[in-house]
């Protein structure tokens, strides 16, 4: 990339780097990267002035950004423009990111000098807004600073998930539309006091600059400011189309200034949103101002038009907005302007007059609360894609429809709109109405959470033991919601890998949790600390798992099989066997039994060969009807472990098209050869084990996918194929005894276990007639 001294920067080794200010060091949520709960917090600093002060190394300076991977405290409170000194290891960037280097930082930053005074003032304004908002209910308190200046530091992760699910997360970032609303309010005020147009323009420009500083001048905020300028210019002329040349000039200017923008999705969406505002805001404003006050009509029109402008881009990228996001955005739009403007007023007056700020913040909180309500309500709806093709075909169809609508008369326009409305309503309600789920008498459900684990064990009406929370809060929350789980007497986090714990906020959401059981190996450190923090914040006490613990809730009893307990002779001995440093090998393996039904399940967490062998050798493994296959069916399995349990049904929790090659063909083969019927969440969706009326009888129900192409929606509206029925355990060597419904006696059990190894047992699974 032709930067001077690239070799020195690329060389790994200790370095002292002094970086000028963290312009792109956004509020924590943004810094961590969207939704990637597993990544380390990072920040990007402008490269100019980044240099090595180590005597043996050359000082390097580059305009290309440098990525800092940071941990620990002290980073979040840095102000933009603050120079810092830090120690870290410089490594070359991987992948195709536009970076000069990546610095893995050790220790806290050491500030050099003071940040520039406008940034200090801006910091005070931001914290003034946060303080003033603290009188609001928790969700509104976190969302208001995000709405006004993109400060997401106080946002609850569960609310972030809901906002994303509802298609409202764009509200928490500073956008052109956001800026237009604030500056628009300033200009409206100028009109009200009959300020001369020239002075009004100056006032608007000053407000724009002030806003950029308060919202932190990151590239995305600067971009938003340019786009807002274009939009305001065009709208003040009264005709949106007049802004098109200005928009094109802005695109060229920004690309010349920062070529990297050419491949930034954020930039494309920003341009699309501005184009949407130019084309749609004026006519929408005219319509809305018949019902709403002028300013509110304008602001609502801008919010809706910006969203509409993004739709073609999202379609082209195969990311159609969810159906529920359309009503969510329409309903939220009128609250965005009052919340933003009142929030901005609060921020401005808070440092000088806290009492006044508290007065203004209450109505702002009402508007924010409305947005929270919409997000919560919409997030509960099924994840539905519109019945619309994606890619070029989808874009073409959309353009064709718009052309027809524009050319057609009023009547045809109405007919088309009514048809669209009916199709939308039918699709949404078809998804909402899911007869047959959860199936009656379900014992255990493996939730389809993608690549990860989340197992739910029925523990009575509205209550369930939950083992792992999957990689993302949303699917586990949705799965628990479908099952009607409101209380979790025991929550087990088998180990701290993100595919098991990152969904924790979703499992906790709106549910009471008794106790948590966690692995004795708190690694990876970052995830383990984060999970413990989340549990503590919800007032949930964590206990370290060790073999031999047992827990009873309603009809089920859980026993911890692994990791092995500290030796009774030496209580100070570690629970994790010496040498076990892999979180997978130290994950919590459980036996679950429903004594009344005579059914047992073994949940294998992510243990691999080493621990599996140790478990087989320990003799602690019970015989069980159901096996949750360890480690997503990976290759690292001990065949003895898979077969000695003697399960009839196996469930593999695994993500579709995962990059790990899970489940491994060899593992599937071992299971099939042993006569174990395997179900997998990537193909079957949520998998439920059901107790049939015959004692000891089991059946399997599958829910299908949340992400199936829309064409299968109708098929899914039918009851799930509660299809494969497992009859009570067969007696060995007696294929005709299949229908016998008695729970096997102890003797027949041990007899079976002896003969089982020598001869294959018939599957004992028959397909039930369609319900
Ligand atoms: Zn895993």
mmCIF file of N, CA and C and ligand atoms in Angstrom, residues 451-453 495 497 499-500 584 606 631-632, ligand 1:
data_model
loop_
_atom_site.group_PDB
_atom_site.id
_atom_site.type_symbol
_atom_site.label_atom_id
_atom_site.label_comp_id
_atom_site.label_asym_id
_atom_site.label_seq_id
_atom_site.Cartn_x
_atom_site.Cartn_y
_atom_site.Cartn_z
ATOM 1 N N UNK A 451 -24.866 -22.491 14.585
ATOM 2 C CA UNK A 451 -23.708 -23.247 15.052
ATOM 3 C C UNK A 451 -23.513 -22.981 16.540
ATOM 4 N N UNK A 452 -24.005 -23.894 17.373
ATOM 5 C CA UNK A 452 -23.926 -23.723 18.817
ATOM 6 C C UNK A 452 -24.894 -24.674 19.480
ATOM 7 N N UNK A 453 -25.016 -24.534 20.795
ATOM 8 C CA UNK A 453 -25.885 -25.414 21.568
ATOM 9 C C UNK A 453 -26.869 -24.609 22.391
ATOM 10 N N UNK A 495 -19.478 -24.493 28.935
ATOM 11 C CA UNK A 495 -18.155 -23.883 28.881
ATOM 12 C C UNK A 495 -18.313 -22.523 28.235
ATOM 13 N N UNK A 497 -17.176 -20.967 25.530
ATOM 14 C CA UNK A 497 -17.060 -20.618 24.110
ATOM 15 C C UNK A 497 -18.302 -19.855 23.658
ATOM 16 N N UNK A 499 -20.171 -19.947 21.134
ATOM 17 C CA UNK A 499 -21.328 -20.650 20.566
ATOM 18 C C UNK A 499 -22.208 -21.281 21.647
ATOM 19 N N UNK A 500 -21.786 -21.138 22.915
ATOM 20 C CA UNK A 500 -22.596 -21.652 24.024
ATOM 21 C C UNK A 500 -23.055 -20.554 24.973
ATOM 22 N N UNK A 584 -13.238 -27.013 25.742
ATOM 23 C CA UNK A 584 -14.128 -28.082 25.296
ATOM 24 C C UNK A 584 -14.027 -29.293 26.203
ATOM 25 N N UNK A 606 -19.323 -30.170 24.818
ATOM 26 C CA UNK A 606 -18.349 -30.144 23.724
ATOM 27 C C UNK A 606 -17.146 -31.020 24.021
ATOM 28 N N UNK A 631 -19.812 -31.870 21.033
ATOM 29 C CA UNK A 631 -19.098 -30.980 20.120
ATOM 30 C C UNK A 631 -19.655 -30.945 18.696
ATOM 31 N N UNK A 632 -20.971 -30.763 18.606
ATOM 32 C CA UNK A 632 -21.622 -30.540 17.320
ATOM 33 C C UNK A 632 -21.303 -31.645 16.300
HETATM 34 ZN ZN1 LIG B 1 -19.502 -25.585 20.777
#
